[in-house]
Phi, psi and omega in degrees: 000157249201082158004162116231176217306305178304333166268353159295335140306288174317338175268341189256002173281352176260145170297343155220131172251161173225139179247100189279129181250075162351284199106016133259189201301329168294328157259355175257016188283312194302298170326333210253333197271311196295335153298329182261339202274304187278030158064022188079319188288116162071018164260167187182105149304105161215142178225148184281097153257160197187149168278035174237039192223112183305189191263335239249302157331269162336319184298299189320310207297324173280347192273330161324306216271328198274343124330347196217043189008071235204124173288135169229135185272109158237135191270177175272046168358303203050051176273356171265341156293348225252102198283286211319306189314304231252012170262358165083008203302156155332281199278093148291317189270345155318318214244315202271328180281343178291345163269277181011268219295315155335302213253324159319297192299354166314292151017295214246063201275149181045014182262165151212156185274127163248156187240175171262003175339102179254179163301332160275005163289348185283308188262006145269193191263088178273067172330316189279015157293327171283301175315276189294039122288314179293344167287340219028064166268117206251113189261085158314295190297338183273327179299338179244059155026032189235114198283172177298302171330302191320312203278347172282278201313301179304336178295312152345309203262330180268064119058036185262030156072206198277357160333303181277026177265346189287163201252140178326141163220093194271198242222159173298317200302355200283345182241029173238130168301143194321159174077320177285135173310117194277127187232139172328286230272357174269298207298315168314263173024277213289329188280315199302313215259321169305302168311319140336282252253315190263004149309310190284337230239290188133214198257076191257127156319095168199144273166093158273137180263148171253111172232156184320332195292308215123232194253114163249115214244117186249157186233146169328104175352310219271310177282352191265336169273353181280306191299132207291165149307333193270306175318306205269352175288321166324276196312329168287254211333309187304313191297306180300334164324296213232355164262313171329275226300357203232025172118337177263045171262017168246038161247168182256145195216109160265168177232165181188165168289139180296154187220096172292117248076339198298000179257011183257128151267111173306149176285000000 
């Protein structure tokens, strides 16, 4: 897939840039084309680390900027000081993004902040869309008119491995149900028993949920119909493991077909 000239004009037009950087296929996609459009030059990475940014994520992001020699800050949000953030409200990503971004703007002297935003992110309910409009924070990929495919083929076409391969990954806090409190010790839980599960499992759709009931752990529709009894007996044992250990041994822990979302409740 073949750059084009408009989002390359959109990265090279600010006198400085910052990239708020996830660690999935979408901002470090974003990173990778702003790099070849500015020469390396007069950019800047950042991630938010917190515990609700799996560990594996962090990991990617530094090996991305020190692979590409890329400056990178990596911050504090402090959206786990933030009682409105950690009470779980519907706009729950409203609240985690206005410190981002908040935490950001020293940064960004003569500058503007981008995000990896793409066009199929327009038709959910994204609060934290509102937080970066209150930012000028600037969505390359949607102003240059590009869905999540675009950005896997372009990762495809850039030679970034397995970057375009990754399976959607949203924040941890993203598997506690609305309403239930985001806490250090739910979001470990949750990166510890995911993490377990696609060592085991691989790079699989899959999602421990924090629900009032205890640990609801979904798994890919396809694999999930798949899996033997003896198989899923492993993998609970593995999931109880690794949840006991980091603080979850009075929760109840099931498996299900992944739902996407299912841990979000509308008011």
């Amino acid at each position: 897939m073949t750059i084009s000239n408009t989002l390359v004009t959109i990265l090279s037009e600010p006198r400085h840039l910052v990239i708020a950087v996830s660690g999935g296929v979408d901002s470090l996609t974003l990173s990778a084309v702003a790099d070849l459009a500015r020469g390396g030059t007069s950019m800047t990475l950042c991630h938010a680390v917190s515990p609700a940014v799996p560990a594996h994520a962090t990991d990617r992001v530094k090996r991305f900027a020190d692979e590409r020699d890329l400056p990178l800050h990596l911050i504090d949000a402090e959206e786990m000081q933030d009682p409105d953030y950690t009470a779980n409200p519907v706009n729950r990503c409203y609240f985690c993004k206005s410190n981002l971004y908040r935490r950001l703007a020293p940064l960004v002297s003569e500058g503007t902040i981008c995000a990896g935003t793409n066009v199929d992110d327009l038709g959910d309910y994204r609060p934290g869309l509102t937080a970066a409009d209150e930012h000028d924070v600037r969505h390359p990929f949607v102003e240059a008119g590009l869905a999540k495919a675009d950005i896997r083929n372009l990762a495809r076409s850039m030679g970034l491995g397995d970057v375009a391969e990754l399976p959607a990954a949203p924040c941890l806090a993203s598997r506690i149900e609305t309403g239930l409190r985001v806490t250090p010790r739910d979001l470990k839980i949750i990166d510890r028993v995911e993490g377990a599960l696609r060592d085991c499992l691989g790079p699989v759709t899959l999602r421990c949920r924090r629900r009032r009931t205890g640990l609801v752990i979904e798994i890919d529709p396809e694999l999930f119909a798949a899996i033997t009894k003896s198989e899923l007996a492993t993998l609970t044992s593995l999931a109880r493991h690794h949840a006991d250990a980091n603080g979850g041994s009075g929760l109840s822990l099931s498996f299900e077909a992944y739902s996407r979302g299912s841990a979000f409740l509308h008011a």
